[in-house]
Coordinates of C-alpha atoms in Angstrom, one line a residue:
X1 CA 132.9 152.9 52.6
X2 CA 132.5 151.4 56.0
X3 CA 133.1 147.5 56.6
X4 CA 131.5 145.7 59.6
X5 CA 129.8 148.4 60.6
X6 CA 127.3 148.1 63.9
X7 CA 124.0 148.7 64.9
X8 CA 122.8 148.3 68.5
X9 CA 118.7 148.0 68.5
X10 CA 116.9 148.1 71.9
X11 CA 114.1 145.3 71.9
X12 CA 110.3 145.6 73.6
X13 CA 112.5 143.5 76.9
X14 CA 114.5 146.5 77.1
X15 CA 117.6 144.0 76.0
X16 CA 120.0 145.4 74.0
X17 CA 121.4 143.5 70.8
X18 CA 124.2 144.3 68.7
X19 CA 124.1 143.7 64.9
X20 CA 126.7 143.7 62.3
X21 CA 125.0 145.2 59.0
X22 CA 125.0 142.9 55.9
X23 CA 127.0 145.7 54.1
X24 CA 126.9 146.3 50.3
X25 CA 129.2 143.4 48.7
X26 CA 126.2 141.1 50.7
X27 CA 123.5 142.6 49.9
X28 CA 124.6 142.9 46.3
X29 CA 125.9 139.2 45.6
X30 CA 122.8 138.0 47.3
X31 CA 120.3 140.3 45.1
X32 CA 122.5 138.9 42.0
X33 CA 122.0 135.3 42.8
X34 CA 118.0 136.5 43.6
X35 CA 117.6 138.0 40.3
X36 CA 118.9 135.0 38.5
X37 CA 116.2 132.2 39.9
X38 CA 113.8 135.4 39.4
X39 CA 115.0 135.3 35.5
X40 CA 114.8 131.6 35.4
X41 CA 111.0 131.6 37.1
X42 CA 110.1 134.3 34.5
X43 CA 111.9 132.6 31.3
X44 CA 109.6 129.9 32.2
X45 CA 106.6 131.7 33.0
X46 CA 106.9 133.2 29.8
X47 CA 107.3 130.5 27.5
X48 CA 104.4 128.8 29.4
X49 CA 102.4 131.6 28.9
X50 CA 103.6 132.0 25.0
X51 CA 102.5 128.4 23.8
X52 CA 98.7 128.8 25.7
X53 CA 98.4 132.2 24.6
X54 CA 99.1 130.0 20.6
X55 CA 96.5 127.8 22.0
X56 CA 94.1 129.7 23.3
X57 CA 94.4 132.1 19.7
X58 CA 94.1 129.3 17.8
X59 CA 91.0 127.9 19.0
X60 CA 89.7 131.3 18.8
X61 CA 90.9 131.1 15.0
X62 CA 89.0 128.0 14.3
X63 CA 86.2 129.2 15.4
X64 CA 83.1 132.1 14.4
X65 CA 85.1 134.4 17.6
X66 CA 85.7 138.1 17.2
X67 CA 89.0 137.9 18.9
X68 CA 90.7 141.2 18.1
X69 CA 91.9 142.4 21.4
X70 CA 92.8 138.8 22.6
X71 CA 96.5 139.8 21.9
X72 CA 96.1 142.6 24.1
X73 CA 94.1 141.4 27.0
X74 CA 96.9 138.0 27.0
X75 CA 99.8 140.4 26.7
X76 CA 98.2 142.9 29.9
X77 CA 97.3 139.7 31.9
X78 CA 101.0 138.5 31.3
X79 CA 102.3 141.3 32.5
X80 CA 100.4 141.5 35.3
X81 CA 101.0 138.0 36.1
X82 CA 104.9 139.2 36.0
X83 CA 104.7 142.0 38.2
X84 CA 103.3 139.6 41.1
X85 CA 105.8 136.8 40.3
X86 CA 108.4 139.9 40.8
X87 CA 107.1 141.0 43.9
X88 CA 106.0 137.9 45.4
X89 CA 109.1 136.2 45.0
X90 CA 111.0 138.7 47.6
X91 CA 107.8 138.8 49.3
X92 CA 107.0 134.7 50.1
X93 CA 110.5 133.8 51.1
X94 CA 111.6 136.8 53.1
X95 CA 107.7 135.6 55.2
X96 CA 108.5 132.3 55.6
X97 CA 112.2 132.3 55.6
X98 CA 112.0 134.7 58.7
X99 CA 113.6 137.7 56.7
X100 CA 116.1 135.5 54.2
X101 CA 115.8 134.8 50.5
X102 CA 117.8 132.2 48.7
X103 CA 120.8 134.7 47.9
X104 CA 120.1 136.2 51.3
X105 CA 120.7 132.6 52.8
X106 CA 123.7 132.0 50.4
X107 CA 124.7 135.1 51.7
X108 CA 124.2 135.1 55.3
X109 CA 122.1 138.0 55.9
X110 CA 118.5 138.4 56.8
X111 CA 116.2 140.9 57.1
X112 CA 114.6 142.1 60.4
X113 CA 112.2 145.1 61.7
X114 CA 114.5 148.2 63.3
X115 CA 113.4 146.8 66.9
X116 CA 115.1 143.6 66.4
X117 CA 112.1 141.8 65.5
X118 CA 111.6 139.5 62.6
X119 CA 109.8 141.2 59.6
X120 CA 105.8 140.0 58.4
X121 CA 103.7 140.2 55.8
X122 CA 103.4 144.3 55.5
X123 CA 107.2 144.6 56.0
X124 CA 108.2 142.1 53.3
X125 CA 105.6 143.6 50.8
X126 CA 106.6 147.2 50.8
X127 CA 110.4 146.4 50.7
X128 CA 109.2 144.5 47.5
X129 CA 107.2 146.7 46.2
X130 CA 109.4 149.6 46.5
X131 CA 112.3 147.3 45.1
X132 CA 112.1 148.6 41.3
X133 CA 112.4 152.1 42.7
X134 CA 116.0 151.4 44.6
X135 CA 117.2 149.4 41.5
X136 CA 116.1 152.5 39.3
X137 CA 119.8 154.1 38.7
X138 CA 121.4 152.2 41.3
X139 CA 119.3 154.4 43.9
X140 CA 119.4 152.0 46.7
X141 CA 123.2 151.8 46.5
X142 CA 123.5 155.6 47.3
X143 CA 121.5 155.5 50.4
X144 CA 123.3 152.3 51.4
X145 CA 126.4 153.3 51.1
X146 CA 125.6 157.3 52.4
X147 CA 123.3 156.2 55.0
X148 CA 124.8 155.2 58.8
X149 CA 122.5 151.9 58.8
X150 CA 122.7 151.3 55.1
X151 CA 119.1 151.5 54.3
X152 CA 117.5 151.3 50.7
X153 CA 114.6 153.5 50.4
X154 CA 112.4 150.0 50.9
X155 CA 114.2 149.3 54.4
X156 CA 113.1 153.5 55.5
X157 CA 109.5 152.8 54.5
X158 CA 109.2 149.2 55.8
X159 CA 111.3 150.3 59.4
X160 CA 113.3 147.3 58.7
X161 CA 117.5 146.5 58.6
X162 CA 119.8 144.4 56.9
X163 CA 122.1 142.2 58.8
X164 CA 124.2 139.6 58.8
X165 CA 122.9 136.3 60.2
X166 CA 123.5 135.5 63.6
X167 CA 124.3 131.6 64.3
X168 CA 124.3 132.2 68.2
X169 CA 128.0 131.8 69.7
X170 CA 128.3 128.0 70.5
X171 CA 131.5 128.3 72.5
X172 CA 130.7 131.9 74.1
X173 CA 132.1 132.2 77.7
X174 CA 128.8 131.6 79.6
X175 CA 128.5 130.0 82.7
X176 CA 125.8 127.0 82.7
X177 CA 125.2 125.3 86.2
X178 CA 124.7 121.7 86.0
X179 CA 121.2 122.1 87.1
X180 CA 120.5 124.0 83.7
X181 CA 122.9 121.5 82.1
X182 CA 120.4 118.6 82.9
X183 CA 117.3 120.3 82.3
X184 CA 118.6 121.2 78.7
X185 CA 118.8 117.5 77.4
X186 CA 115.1 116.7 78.9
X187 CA 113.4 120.5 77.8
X188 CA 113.1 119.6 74.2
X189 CA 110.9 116.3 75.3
X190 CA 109.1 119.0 77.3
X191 CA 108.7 121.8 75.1
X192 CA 108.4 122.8 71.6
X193 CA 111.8 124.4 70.8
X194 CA 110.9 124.8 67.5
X195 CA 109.2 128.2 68.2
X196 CA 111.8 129.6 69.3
X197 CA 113.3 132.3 66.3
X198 CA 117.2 133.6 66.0
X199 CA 116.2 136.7 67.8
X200 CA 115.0 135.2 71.0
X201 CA 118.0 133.1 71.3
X202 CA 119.8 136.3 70.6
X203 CA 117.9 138.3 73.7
X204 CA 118.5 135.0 75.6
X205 CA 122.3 135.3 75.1
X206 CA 122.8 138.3 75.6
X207 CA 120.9 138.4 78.8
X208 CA 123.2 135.8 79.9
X209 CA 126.6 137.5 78.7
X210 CA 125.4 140.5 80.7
X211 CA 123.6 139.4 83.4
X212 CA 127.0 139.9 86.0
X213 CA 127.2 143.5 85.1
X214 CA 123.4 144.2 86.2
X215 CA 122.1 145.6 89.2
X216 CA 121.0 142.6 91.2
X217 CA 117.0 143.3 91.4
X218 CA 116.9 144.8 87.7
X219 CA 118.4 141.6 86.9
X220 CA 116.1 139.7 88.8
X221 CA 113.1 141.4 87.2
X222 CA 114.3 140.9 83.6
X223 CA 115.5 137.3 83.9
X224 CA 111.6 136.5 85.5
X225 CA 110.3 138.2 82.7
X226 CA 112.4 136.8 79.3
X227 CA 111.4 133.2 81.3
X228 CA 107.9 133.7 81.4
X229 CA 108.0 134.6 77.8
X230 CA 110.1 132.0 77.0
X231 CA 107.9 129.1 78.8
X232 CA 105.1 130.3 77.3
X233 CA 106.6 130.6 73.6
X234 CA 107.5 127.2 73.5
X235 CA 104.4 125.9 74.8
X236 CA 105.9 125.0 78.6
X237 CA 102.9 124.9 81.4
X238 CA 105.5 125.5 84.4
X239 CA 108.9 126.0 85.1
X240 CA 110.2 123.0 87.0
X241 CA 109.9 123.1 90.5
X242 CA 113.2 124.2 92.0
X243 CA 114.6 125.7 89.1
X244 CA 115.4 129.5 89.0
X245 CA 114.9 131.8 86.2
X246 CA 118.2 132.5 85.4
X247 CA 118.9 128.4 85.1
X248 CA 115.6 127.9 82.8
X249 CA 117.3 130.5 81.0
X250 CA 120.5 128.7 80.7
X251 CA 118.9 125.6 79.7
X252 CA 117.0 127.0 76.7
X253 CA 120.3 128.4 75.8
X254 CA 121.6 125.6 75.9
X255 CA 119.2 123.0 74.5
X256 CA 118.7 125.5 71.7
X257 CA 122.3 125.2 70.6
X258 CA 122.2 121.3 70.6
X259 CA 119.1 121.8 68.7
X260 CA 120.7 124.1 66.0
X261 CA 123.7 121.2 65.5

């Protein structure tokens, strides 16, 4: 079984970004701690469920009602109810918790789509949905451990990969001038940094750690384009005057990272 293993993924700014795969002792701790708030929301759903369904057959008791197929319909509806609770747990948090659960978080890892990209709505519903399949007979372990990018069957129908979170390296070796320096401590009065997601600081980065080995107009090109993007992602009209691309850059790196703590 591999440990640490890599994925490079190639994102629509033709920047490349290297991941280290969550790896199965991850993803299964974090799918443990997962299924146990799951059991806890569903013990309670249940036992909701159990004392109105005693209700609800008990004014049908009292009263002139033909209620023979009650139990059946209440016992369908339940389990319908718990298929959706199932699902839409994975579902809800891997949306809004840009590809993390609570074990996921506990964990470290998050998901995110095979370009790099953080996963929506479809993604996180058919890795869910497809969830009871991988857990049939340990299935999803299999093609985890047998597969180069540890995919589940969910992650091969969804396009998506498991990795582990990447805090962004606060003490990497970059070179900031003192132009970016300054515009970093007024850019979040400026600009919502907010917006800004894991993976753009992660294209920003690595732009930044790479930048020196580029050839100088490719370099050029890319830096004016990841800025424009940038500006207009966190909702910045124009680049202040006499600032360069490459020192924007550097101050949303670095105004990111005092951002982050």
């Amino acid at each position: 079984m591999r440990f640490f293993n890599r994925v490079s993924l190639s994102t629509p700014e033709s920047v490349e970004l290297e991941f280290t795969l969550a790896g199965i002792g991850n993803r299964t701790l974090a799918l443990l701690i997962d299924y146990h708030i799951l059991a806890a929301i569903l013990i309670g759903f249940w036992v909701l469920w159990g004392m109105f369904s005693l209700g609800l057959l008990s004014y049908l008791n009292s009263g002139t009602f033909n209620y023979a197929s009650a139990p059946l319909w209440l016992l369908a509806i339940a389990l319908l109810i718990n298929f959706f609770i199932f699902a839409g747990y994975f579902t809800f948090f891997e949306v809004m918790w840009q590809g993390q659960t609570p074990g996921k978080r506990f964990t470290k890892i998050r998901v995110i789509r095979d370009d790099g990209r953080p996963i929506g709505l479809s993604q996180a519903a058919l890795r869910s949905l497809l969830r009871p399949i991988d857990d049939f007979c340990f299935v999803g372990v299999f093609f985890i451990l047998l597969g180069k990018q540890e995919k589940r069957l969910g992650d091969w129908a969804a396009g998506t990969l498991v990795i582990q979170e990447q805090r962004g390296d606060r003490k990497a070796t970059l070179m900031i001038s003192d132009q970016a320096k300054e515009l970093a401590i007024d850019l979040p009065k400026m600009a919502d940094l907010n917006q800004l997601l894991p993976d753009d600081f992660a294209v920003v980065r690595t732009y930044l750690q790479r930048r020196r080995a580029m050839d100088k107009r490719a370099r050029n090109d890319l830096s004016l384009n990841l800025a424009r993007q940038l500006r207009t992602l966190i909702g910045l009209e124009t680049i202040p005057p006499n600032t360069s691309a490459d020192q924007f850059l550097e101050a949303v790196y670095e105004a990111y990272q005092h951002l982050q703590g």
